[in-house]
XYZ file of C-alpha atoms in Angstrom:
403
model
C 194.904 102.673 117.837
C 193.290 101.057 120.897
C 189.547 101.324 120.285
C 186.960 100.434 122.948
C 185.038 97.169 123.017
C 181.933 98.872 124.406
C 180.301 102.282 124.379
C 178.036 103.477 127.178
C 174.718 104.963 126.056
C 173.211 104.915 129.532
C 171.353 108.179 130.049
C 171.343 109.091 126.361
C 167.867 110.599 126.472
C 164.988 109.539 128.675
C 163.741 105.990 129.014
C 160.937 105.143 126.582
C 157.440 104.590 127.873
C 157.065 100.826 128.181
C 154.368 99.006 126.239
C 153.330 97.114 129.384
C 153.357 97.907 133.073
C 156.355 97.247 135.311
C 154.292 94.601 137.107
C 153.693 92.783 133.821
C 157.369 92.854 132.856
C 158.387 91.666 136.317
C 155.911 88.790 135.988
C 157.531 87.669 132.740
C 161.081 87.932 134.028
C 160.167 86.181 137.290
C 158.698 83.294 135.316
C 162.000 82.913 133.443
C 163.966 82.880 136.692
C 161.699 80.173 138.052
C 162.179 78.227 134.829
C 165.956 78.582 135.081
C 165.914 77.314 138.661
C 163.835 74.289 137.665
C 166.341 73.508 134.888
C 169.403 74.108 137.102
C 170.568 76.839 134.724
C 173.008 79.466 136.053
C 172.585 81.963 133.221
C 170.421 82.329 130.123
C 171.280 84.008 126.837
C 168.192 84.743 124.739
C 168.891 85.642 121.122
C 165.580 85.505 119.252
C 163.462 88.508 118.336
C 160.464 87.023 120.083
C 162.032 86.287 123.466
C 164.115 89.461 123.694
C 161.048 91.539 122.838
C 158.726 89.611 125.156
C 161.108 89.764 128.108
C 162.510 93.302 127.707
C 160.226 95.289 125.342
C 163.212 95.815 123.016
C 162.737 94.692 119.400
C 166.108 94.689 117.666
C 167.021 95.199 114.008
C 169.622 92.519 113.285
C 171.157 93.686 110.000
C 173.944 91.103 110.226
C 174.825 91.734 113.890
C 174.176 89.687 117.010
C 171.881 90.658 119.858
C 171.118 89.077 123.183
C 169.319 89.293 126.508
C 171.173 87.878 129.494
C 169.566 86.620 132.697
C 172.234 86.278 135.346
C 171.889 86.680 139.100
C 169.329 89.409 139.685
C 170.086 91.309 136.477
C 168.486 91.319 133.040
C 170.657 92.990 130.406
C 170.288 93.446 126.673
C 173.363 93.227 124.453
C 173.100 95.521 121.446
C 175.272 96.773 118.605
C 176.745 100.274 118.538
C 174.969 101.072 115.282
C 171.704 101.470 117.253
C 172.969 104.211 119.558
C 170.942 104.639 122.739
C 167.661 103.209 121.441
C 168.200 99.740 122.961
C 168.975 101.253 126.384
C 165.924 103.513 126.204
C 163.655 100.622 125.264
C 164.985 97.735 127.404
C 163.185 96.880 130.624
C 166.419 96.141 132.443
C 170.031 97.091 131.757
C 171.929 97.398 128.499
C 175.489 96.992 127.238
C 176.454 98.159 123.752
C 179.373 96.565 121.917
C 181.349 98.167 119.100
C 182.509 96.852 115.733
C 186.182 97.544 116.441
C 187.035 93.969 117.489
C 185.471 90.895 115.925
C 184.556 89.131 119.176
C 183.112 92.081 121.092
C 179.659 90.517 121.330
C 181.064 87.460 123.081
C 183.272 89.548 125.347
C 180.147 91.402 126.468
C 178.347 88.116 127.078
C 181.292 86.809 129.120
C 181.385 90.005 131.141
C 177.729 89.552 132.042
C 177.656 85.789 132.614
C 181.078 85.068 134.087
C 181.786 81.328 134.152
C 178.435 79.552 134.466
C 178.147 75.761 134.610
C 174.966 75.578 132.557
C 173.747 78.196 130.074
C 170.239 78.262 128.667
C 170.128 79.116 124.958
C 167.484 78.880 122.243
C 168.243 75.756 120.230
C 165.701 76.726 117.574
C 167.439 80.071 116.976
C 171.170 79.399 117.465
C 172.838 78.319 114.215
C 175.872 76.051 113.963
C 178.382 78.888 113.618
C 176.998 80.701 116.661
C 176.915 77.494 118.718
C 180.576 76.823 117.870
C 181.538 80.331 118.944
C 179.621 79.987 122.208
C 181.448 76.738 122.942
C 184.763 78.429 122.185
C 184.105 81.369 124.498
C 182.463 79.281 127.250
C 184.540 76.056 127.077
C 183.516 74.776 130.505
C 179.780 75.381 130.152
C 177.015 72.962 129.241
C 174.364 74.407 126.908
C 170.721 73.473 127.439
C 167.628 74.354 125.449
C 165.468 77.042 126.998
C 163.517 77.858 123.822
C 160.711 75.304 124.093
C 159.881 75.870 127.782
C 160.026 79.660 127.395
C 157.676 79.375 124.394
C 155.152 77.598 126.598
C 155.247 80.516 129.025
C 154.408 82.918 126.177
C 151.435 80.820 125.081
C 149.316 81.917 128.068
C 148.543 85.618 127.734
C 148.045 88.017 130.638
C 145.112 90.412 130.846
C 147.407 93.228 129.680
C 148.500 91.229 126.655
C 144.930 90.361 125.706
C 143.908 94.022 125.993
C 146.862 94.949 123.758
C 145.920 92.306 121.184
C 142.286 93.454 121.260
C 143.299 97.029 120.418
C 145.422 95.790 117.552
C 142.613 93.594 116.239
C 140.363 96.654 116.188
C 142.999 98.384 114.064
C 143.184 95.385 111.711
C 139.440 95.791 111.158
C 140.066 99.433 110.203
C 142.645 98.236 107.700
C 140.066 95.872 106.233
C 137.576 98.711 105.842
C 140.252 100.743 104.030
C 140.814 97.824 101.653
C 137.114 97.671 100.797
C 137.014 101.431 100.211
C 140.056 101.296 97.908
C 138.893 98.375 95.737
C 137.787 99.232 92.222
C 137.969 97.749 88.749
C 141.341 98.688 87.281
C 142.923 99.568 90.637
C 146.344 97.888 91.197
C 146.898 95.601 94.157
C 149.626 97.813 95.585
C 147.387 100.875 95.759
C 144.810 98.943 97.769
C 147.514 97.654 100.106
C 148.982 101.132 100.595
C 145.587 102.537 101.574
C 145.152 99.852 104.202
C 148.650 100.117 105.659
C 148.406 103.890 105.866
C 145.101 103.722 107.711
C 146.492 101.242 110.249
C 149.757 103.117 110.877
C 147.884 106.365 111.512
C 145.587 104.668 114.017
C 148.528 102.968 115.740
C 150.249 106.366 116.090
C 147.096 107.792 117.661
C 146.559 104.829 120.004
C 150.223 104.465 121.068
C 151.656 108.002 120.724
C 154.912 106.954 122.412
C 155.317 103.703 120.489
C 157.670 102.766 117.685
C 156.057 102.550 114.255
C 157.447 99.600 112.339
C 156.480 96.422 110.514
C 152.748 97.035 109.921
C 151.859 95.830 106.433
C 149.102 94.596 104.117
C 149.017 91.810 101.572
C 146.233 92.354 99.057
C 145.931 89.709 96.358
C 143.749 89.252 93.284
C 143.000 86.448 90.835
C 145.674 83.756 90.636
C 147.684 85.637 93.279
C 145.179 84.503 95.942
C 146.337 80.881 95.764
C 148.902 81.343 98.554
C 148.282 82.911 101.935
C 151.595 84.794 101.920
C 151.863 85.838 98.286
C 153.421 89.317 97.936
C 151.540 92.315 96.605
C 151.958 92.997 92.886
C 150.929 95.775 90.499
C 148.249 93.577 88.875
C 145.019 95.501 88.277
C 141.688 94.233 89.572
C 139.308 92.840 86.947
C 135.565 92.364 87.208
C 134.712 88.992 88.756
C 138.162 88.578 90.355
C 138.542 86.671 93.585
C 140.371 88.899 96.098
C 142.089 88.419 99.460
C 142.768 91.051 102.088
C 145.424 90.399 104.722
C 145.880 93.226 107.232
C 148.755 92.945 109.717
C 149.205 95.712 112.270
C 152.236 95.220 114.508
C 152.871 97.035 117.770
C 155.820 96.282 120.077
C 156.515 93.000 118.284
C 152.937 91.772 118.658
C 151.286 90.635 115.447
C 147.593 90.301 114.655
C 145.816 89.529 111.406
C 142.578 90.066 109.551
C 142.118 87.927 106.441
C 139.034 87.849 104.233
C 137.888 86.580 100.849
C 136.226 89.144 98.570
C 135.041 89.336 94.962
C 135.215 92.298 92.607
C 131.859 93.278 91.130
C 130.269 89.840 91.001
C 130.769 86.222 92.049
C 129.908 83.232 89.870
C 127.949 80.269 91.254
C 130.887 77.873 91.523
C 132.970 80.419 93.406
C 130.083 81.272 95.708
C 129.744 77.615 96.636
C 133.450 77.304 97.519
C 133.261 80.511 99.511
C 130.182 79.458 101.460
C 131.691 76.079 102.311
C 134.851 77.721 103.601
C 132.770 80.083 105.723
C 130.921 77.051 107.127
C 134.225 75.488 108.141
C 135.279 78.807 109.656
C 132.085 79.021 111.718
C 132.376 75.457 112.954
C 136.041 75.927 113.794
C 135.297 78.885 116.036
C 132.697 76.837 117.915
C 135.334 74.209 118.696
C 137.854 76.591 120.294
C 136.964 76.163 123.962
C 138.817 75.277 127.138
C 139.843 71.614 127.147
C 139.715 71.106 123.380
C 142.764 69.424 121.857
C 144.333 71.135 118.838
C 144.617 67.890 116.873
C 140.959 67.036 117.504
C 139.872 70.425 116.170
C 141.868 69.829 112.997
C 140.490 66.322 112.534
C 136.864 67.405 112.864
C 137.309 70.233 110.378
C 139.040 67.805 108.011
C 135.915 65.683 108.089
C 133.775 68.696 107.240
C 135.908 69.541 104.203
C 135.934 65.876 103.209
C 132.120 65.764 103.250
C 132.243 68.265 100.368
C 135.159 66.441 98.648
C 137.398 69.462 99.240
C 139.905 68.221 101.815
C 142.571 67.745 99.134
C 142.461 71.516 98.533
C 143.171 72.500 102.140
C 146.303 74.649 102.212
C 147.686 74.637 105.790
C 146.741 74.301 109.473
C 143.542 75.809 110.824
C 145.108 78.405 113.119
C 147.885 79.302 115.518
C 148.790 81.208 118.639
C 149.120 84.993 118.639
C 151.562 87.176 120.558
C 155.150 88.215 119.828
C 155.647 86.802 116.352
C 156.005 87.984 112.780
C 156.362 86.824 109.192
C 160.152 87.004 109.545
C 160.608 85.738 113.095
C 159.050 83.781 115.894
C 156.144 81.427 116.333
C 154.572 79.696 119.314
C 154.685 76.372 117.519
C 153.308 74.478 120.508
C 149.882 75.979 119.825
C 148.960 75.085 116.249
C 145.592 73.780 115.084
C 147.109 70.834 113.219
C 146.809 67.063 113.317
C 150.289 66.681 114.857
C 149.745 69.102 117.768
C 148.104 67.657 120.894
C 148.173 70.830 122.995
C 145.001 71.288 125.055
C 143.466 74.765 124.943
C 143.665 76.711 128.213
C 142.214 80.022 129.411
C 144.425 82.917 128.352
C 145.463 81.392 125.053
C 144.860 83.566 121.983
C 144.441 81.605 118.778
C 143.199 82.152 115.238
C 140.682 80.240 113.217
C 141.746 80.523 109.575
C 140.661 77.740 107.233
C 141.836 78.000 103.635
C 141.272 76.032 100.467
C 142.955 76.649 97.124
C 141.098 75.538 93.992
C 143.608 75.197 91.114
C 143.403 77.258 87.960
C 141.207 75.697 85.298
C 138.652 74.302 87.770
C 135.308 75.949 88.568
C 135.701 78.402 91.452
C 139.487 78.660 91.044
C 141.341 80.718 93.645
C 142.255 80.825 97.309
C 139.523 81.197 99.951
C 140.360 82.067 103.541
C 138.762 83.743 106.526
C 140.591 84.629 109.732
C 139.390 85.613 113.201
C 141.348 86.006 116.465
C 139.825 84.378 119.541
C 140.546 84.298 123.274
C 140.029 81.076 125.227
C 138.135 81.878 128.444
C 137.602 79.763 131.557
C 134.287 77.917 131.675
C 132.934 79.538 128.492
C 131.054 77.515 125.887
C 132.576 79.646 123.143
C 135.713 81.785 122.761
C 135.722 85.579 122.841
C 136.066 86.785 119.268
C 138.187 89.925 118.985
C 137.560 90.271 115.236
C 134.471 92.213 114.187
C 134.856 92.395 110.399
C 132.082 90.812 108.313
C 132.752 87.932 105.945
C 131.025 85.889 103.267
C 129.169 86.503 99.992
C 126.460 88.622 101.617
C 129.010 91.241 102.681
C 132.144 91.202 100.535
C 131.158 91.273 96.885
C 132.599 94.743 96.405
């Protein structure tokens, strides 16, 4: 039986309401075309969640299949798998082709149909694995492949006014998730019940704020006791005990954009040693936010905060970098790695960047004040300002979060 390589879902329902305006999406796609011209690239094949979402408003579900977004000539076209039906066409700002499972190389045949025989193809070196690279070379034997991932990441690092407004709405929702955590905390309550209360509150508010949006990927990590020692430790069924150190981590996601609210809390009471660790971490948090201004270098911010921890003999307990860029990213994909508040990142902060301040120390079990302490705010770098604009409004510290 001769089965088709593609199926046409064009017109299967009405186009979805875009997350951003047409002018905003045209701005993003125009920037990529200018980048391609500067790199002498004839066509670009984006494959990562973050770039496909950022450039087309389509967030794919991979599930073992390949996806793509092709820039070629004047067209922008998503390549999606037949399992998704017409959803990719409805969501993509641009065109769409849908390949079937009937032949093993249908994805590449669709890519060849869209790109023809280009001399130089831009691909994402940080996303393409060895097997995929070999297959691209097989199907495009005369093409040279160049990395478009790093320069396209730099374009995403500067947020437009629409993006910042979107992130601000989401940060407001993260604060609502934090309030739901506080309301759900009680001695004997399991971690998962607290997390469920928070996630439910955020999803309901997202549905109200974006009634035409897709509801996926919002989640909460709520940790207690020893489980606070890592920033990304999964929720368990452990029950809260009096005097426990607690961590709330609220993560609403809308249209691939991720924001976070993270706070240290204590259940019922906090001992003196723990209070001291907590207050020191809040001091570092406060100082870090003061440093996030136009012209500051990421590495310099990290070095100064290192000195502050070291003055309390706590630097050895620092867990990770002091913050990172926000935008289209998630715990299972993406990251604007060029904007990290770490000693090895010399990026200079510019207006339009959105970055977190999130110091954390982990005091090992058996020592006074054992547990993981972290606070997390999201800040916008603004031109000529002597301080960033803080989008996070949730209280922190011992005066507010002994629950």
